[in-house]
Each structure stands twice: as C-alpha cells, then as structure tokens.
Amino acid sequence: MQKFLTASLVAAGMIFALPFSAAQAKDRAVPVKKEHARYVSKSKAAPARSSVEQSAGDQIATAGHVSSLYQCDLGDKLTIYRNAADSSYVNLRWRNKLYHLSRQKTTTGAERYENRDDGLVLISIPTKSMLFDSKKGRQLANECRNHEQTRRMASRK
C-alpha cells in the first residue's frame, strides 16, 4: 500500500510539473527586446581616432617594454609587453587591441594581472598563462606559452 501511495504521489508531481516546465520554456522562447541606445549629442561625442593615431598610441604604450609572443590552444595568440623597471603592470595585445593590466597580489605565487574596465584577467604560472573574461565568467585563452616555456616543456618529455 505504501509503495502504491509513493508511486501515485510521484506520478501526480510529474503531471503537475510538466505544464509548469512547459510554461517556463515558452517564457524563454520569447525574444527579448534590446534596449535602445542612448543618444549622445555631437558636442559631447569624442572624436574617433584614426588607425594612424591608434598605432602611434600603441607604439608609445609599448615603447621601452620587452615583448613576449604567446601561442595558445586553438590557435590564439597574445603578446605581453613587460616593463623591466616596473612590474606593477603589463600591456597585453589580444585580438588586435592593446590592454593595460595592473598586477594584483596573490598568495600562491602566480602572477595575476587584471583590467577591471574590460574584465580581462591574466594569470601566469611557470608552465603556462591563461586569459579570462571576468565579466562573462569564461576563459578566453588557455595553455598560452612563450618560446621559453615551450622549450622547457619539450625538454621535460
């Protein structure tokens, strides 16, 4: 008798849960309206920089820095520009954009650099580096190694 009651309660729960889950699925299928873009008056809008100005700005941002090209899984590439005199930041070139990342303190010994405006987080350990998007909560690049790290990994095998 007790098994029959348990089975009937489970069946009743499924019967009532099915319409509820179907209603939720319909709610998810409804397209979400996009928010309207805010209009900025022409007097307040910043002038767009030309590609010549952008490349000149990039050269200034990377002048006096040592660059390292990192090859990542899935064919991704990133370049890290380090200033030997100041380890409090790095400049990162990722997908043709240059980002300034500030060093964050860690207890593990890993190097952690972050750009809070863009949500980029770079974590470097002796064997590899990883790039994350903290705003979207996902990994952008993994198993990134420069020439020195690649050579060390090959000598281990």
Tab-separated table of C-alpha atoms in Angstrom:
chain	number	residue	atom	x	y	z
A	1	MET	CA	0.000	0.000	0.000
A	2	GLN	CA	2.800	2.381	0.895
A	3	LYS	CA	4.548	1.735	-2.443
A	4	PHE	CA	1.311	2.485	-4.268
A	5	LEU	CA	0.926	5.823	-2.435
A	6	THR	CA	4.532	6.779	-3.160
A	7	ALA	CA	4.184	5.899	-6.816
A	8	SER	CA	0.936	7.859	-7.161
A	9	LEU	CA	2.437	10.928	-5.456
A	10	VAL	CA	5.451	10.819	-7.791
A	11	ALA	CA	3.155	10.476	-10.816
A	12	ALA	CA	0.979	13.379	-9.607
A	13	GLY	CA	4.069	15.511	-9.090
A	14	MET	CA	5.210	14.825	-12.638
A	15	ILE	CA	1.774	15.605	-14.047
A	16	PHE	CA	1.676	19.000	-12.314
A	17	ALA	CA	5.340	19.772	-13.023
A	18	LEU	CA	5.033	19.142	-16.768
A	19	PRO	CA	2.712	22.106	-17.549
A	20	PHE	CA	4.812	24.328	-15.303
A	21	SER	CA	8.057	23.446	-17.111
A	22	ALA	CA	6.336	23.877	-20.487
A	23	ALA	CA	5.201	27.357	-19.457
A	24	GLN	CA	8.756	28.240	-18.432
A	25	ALA	CA	10.069	27.005	-21.774
A	26	LYS	CA	7.581	29.269	-23.579
A	27	ASP	CA	8.759	32.227	-21.491
A	28	ARG	CA	12.361	31.569	-22.518
A	29	ALA	CA	11.431	31.338	-26.185
A	30	VAL	CA	10.023	34.880	-26.248
A	31	PRO	CA	12.575	37.196	-27.874
A	32	VAL	CA	13.963	39.828	-25.564
A	33	LYS	CA	13.733	43.405	-26.752
A	34	LYS	CA	17.039	45.196	-26.982
A	35	GLU	CA	17.468	48.356	-25.001
A	36	HIS	CA	17.572	51.493	-27.056
A	37	ALA	CA	20.980	53.056	-27.387
A	38	ARG	CA	21.414	56.353	-25.630
A	39	TYR	CA	21.818	59.238	-27.962
A	40	VAL	CA	24.827	61.476	-27.422
A	41	SER	CA	24.828	64.980	-28.747
A	42	LYS	CA	27.523	65.807	-31.264
A	43	SER	CA	29.126	68.329	-28.936
A	44	LYS	CA	29.770	65.688	-26.248
A	45	ALA	CA	30.864	62.842	-28.511
A	46	ALA	CA	34.571	62.067	-28.532
A	47	PRO	CA	36.174	62.194	-31.959
A	48	ALA	CA	37.051	58.792	-33.390
A	49	ARG	CA	40.775	58.077	-33.565
A	50	SER	CA	42.178	57.133	-36.915
A	51	SER	CA	44.155	53.927	-37.343
A	52	VAL	CA	47.350	56.018	-37.657
A	53	GLU	CA	46.666	57.649	-34.292
A	54	GLN	CA	45.833	54.279	-32.741
A	55	SER	CA	49.063	52.699	-33.931
A	56	ALA	CA	51.051	55.709	-32.691
A	57	GLY	CA	49.383	55.340	-29.289
A	58	ASP	CA	50.215	51.636	-29.273
A	59	GLN	CA	53.859	52.391	-30.044
A	60	ILE	CA	54.002	54.819	-27.122
A	61	ALA	CA	52.349	52.266	-24.803
A	62	THR	CA	54.837	49.558	-25.782
A	63	ALA	CA	57.989	51.713	-26.036
A	64	GLY	CA	60.674	50.595	-23.585
A	65	HIS	CA	58.959	47.265	-22.927
A	66	VAL	CA	60.140	43.731	-23.602
A	67	SER	CA	57.601	41.782	-25.637
A	68	SER	CA	56.819	38.070	-25.483
A	69	LEU	CA	54.622	36.329	-28.034
A	70	TYR	CA	52.460	33.588	-26.543
A	71	GLN	CA	50.947	30.771	-28.627
A	72	CYS	CA	47.742	29.371	-27.109
A	73	ASP	CA	45.445	26.421	-27.669
A	74	LEU	CA	43.048	26.689	-30.585
A	75	GLY	CA	45.477	28.927	-32.485
A	76	ASP	CA	45.027	32.029	-30.325
A	77	LYS	CA	47.945	34.423	-29.873
A	78	LEU	CA	48.648	37.132	-27.368
A	79	THR	CA	51.586	39.433	-26.802
A	80	ILE	CA	52.640	40.629	-23.369
A	81	TYR	CA	54.741	43.766	-23.024
A	82	ARG	CA	56.617	43.943	-19.713
A	83	ASN	CA	58.496	46.895	-18.307
A	84	ALA	CA	61.659	45.568	-16.627
A	85	ALA	CA	61.800	48.569	-14.282
A	86	ASP	CA	58.138	48.383	-13.182
A	87	SER	CA	56.453	45.015	-12.583
A	88	SER	CA	53.195	46.582	-11.333
A	89	TYR	CA	51.573	46.298	-14.778
A	90	VAL	CA	51.784	44.699	-18.214
A	91	ASN	CA	50.375	45.706	-21.568
A	92	LEU	CA	48.538	42.915	-23.347
A	93	ARG	CA	47.757	42.726	-27.056
A	94	TRP	CA	44.774	40.443	-27.587
A	95	ARG	CA	42.821	40.294	-30.852
A	96	ASN	CA	44.384	43.480	-32.228
A	97	LYS	CA	43.603	45.553	-29.119
A	98	LEU	CA	46.051	46.769	-26.507
A	99	TYR	CA	45.028	46.485	-22.838
A	100	HIS	CA	46.714	47.800	-19.695
A	101	LEU	CA	46.540	45.244	-16.857
A	102	SER	CA	47.529	46.043	-13.264
A	103	ARG	CA	49.219	43.471	-11.069
A	104	GLN	CA	47.166	42.006	-8.230
A	105	LYS	CA	48.590	40.421	-5.100
A	106	THR	CA	48.281	36.652	-4.772
A	107	THR	CA	49.143	34.207	-2.023
A	108	THR	CA	50.011	31.365	-4.405
A	109	GLY	CA	52.966	32.967	-6.173
A	110	ALA	CA	51.183	33.130	-9.518
A	111	GLU	CA	51.315	36.402	-11.409
A	112	ARG	CA	47.822	37.862	-11.698
A	113	TYR	CA	47.108	40.932	-13.814
A	114	GLU	CA	43.674	42.488	-14.195
A	115	ASN	CA	41.904	45.169	-16.217
A	116	ARG	CA	38.631	45.763	-14.387
A	117	ASP	CA	37.151	48.060	-17.035
A	118	ASP	CA	37.344	45.416	-19.752
A	119	GLY	CA	37.072	42.431	-17.398
A	120	LEU	CA	40.328	40.805	-18.519
A	121	VAL	CA	42.321	38.688	-16.078
A	122	LEU	CA	45.721	37.226	-16.996
A	123	ILE	CA	47.168	34.532	-14.752
A	124	SER	CA	50.723	33.360	-15.354
A	125	ILE	CA	52.338	30.363	-13.726
A	126	PRO	CA	55.777	28.995	-14.670
A	127	THR	CA	54.382	26.463	-17.159
A	128	LYS	CA	51.622	28.465	-18.876
A	129	SER	CA	49.407	31.553	-18.911
A	130	MET	CA	45.626	31.825	-19.064
A	131	LEU	CA	43.358	34.708	-20.076
A	132	PHE	CA	39.864	35.073	-18.598
A	133	ASP	CA	36.869	37.362	-19.059
A	134	SER	CA	35.667	38.097	-15.539
A	135	LYS	CA	32.559	39.936	-16.720
A	136	LYS	CA	31.224	36.983	-18.693
A	137	GLY	CA	32.812	34.373	-16.443
A	138	ARG	CA	34.567	32.449	-19.183
A	139	GLN	CA	38.010	31.503	-20.357
A	140	LEU	CA	39.336	33.325	-23.423
A	141	ALA	CA	42.695	31.577	-23.914
A	142	ASN	CA	44.367	28.612	-22.230
A	143	GLU	CA	47.696	26.817	-22.434
A	144	CYS	CA	49.427	30.002	-23.622
A	145	ARG	CA	53.203	29.594	-23.749
A	146	ASN	CA	56.032	31.800	-24.934
A	147	HIS	CA	59.125	30.393	-26.646
A	148	GLU	CA	60.971	29.784	-23.362
A	149	GLN	CA	58.059	27.887	-21.781
A	150	THR	CA	57.561	25.794	-24.910
A	151	ARG	CA	61.241	24.866	-24.928
A	152	ARG	CA	61.117	23.879	-21.230
A	153	MET	CA	58.031	21.707	-21.794
A	154	ALA	CA	59.724	19.970	-24.748
A	155	SER	CA	62.856	19.241	-22.690
A	156	ARG	CA	60.724	17.560	-19.984
A	157	LYS	CA	59.421	14.952	-22.422
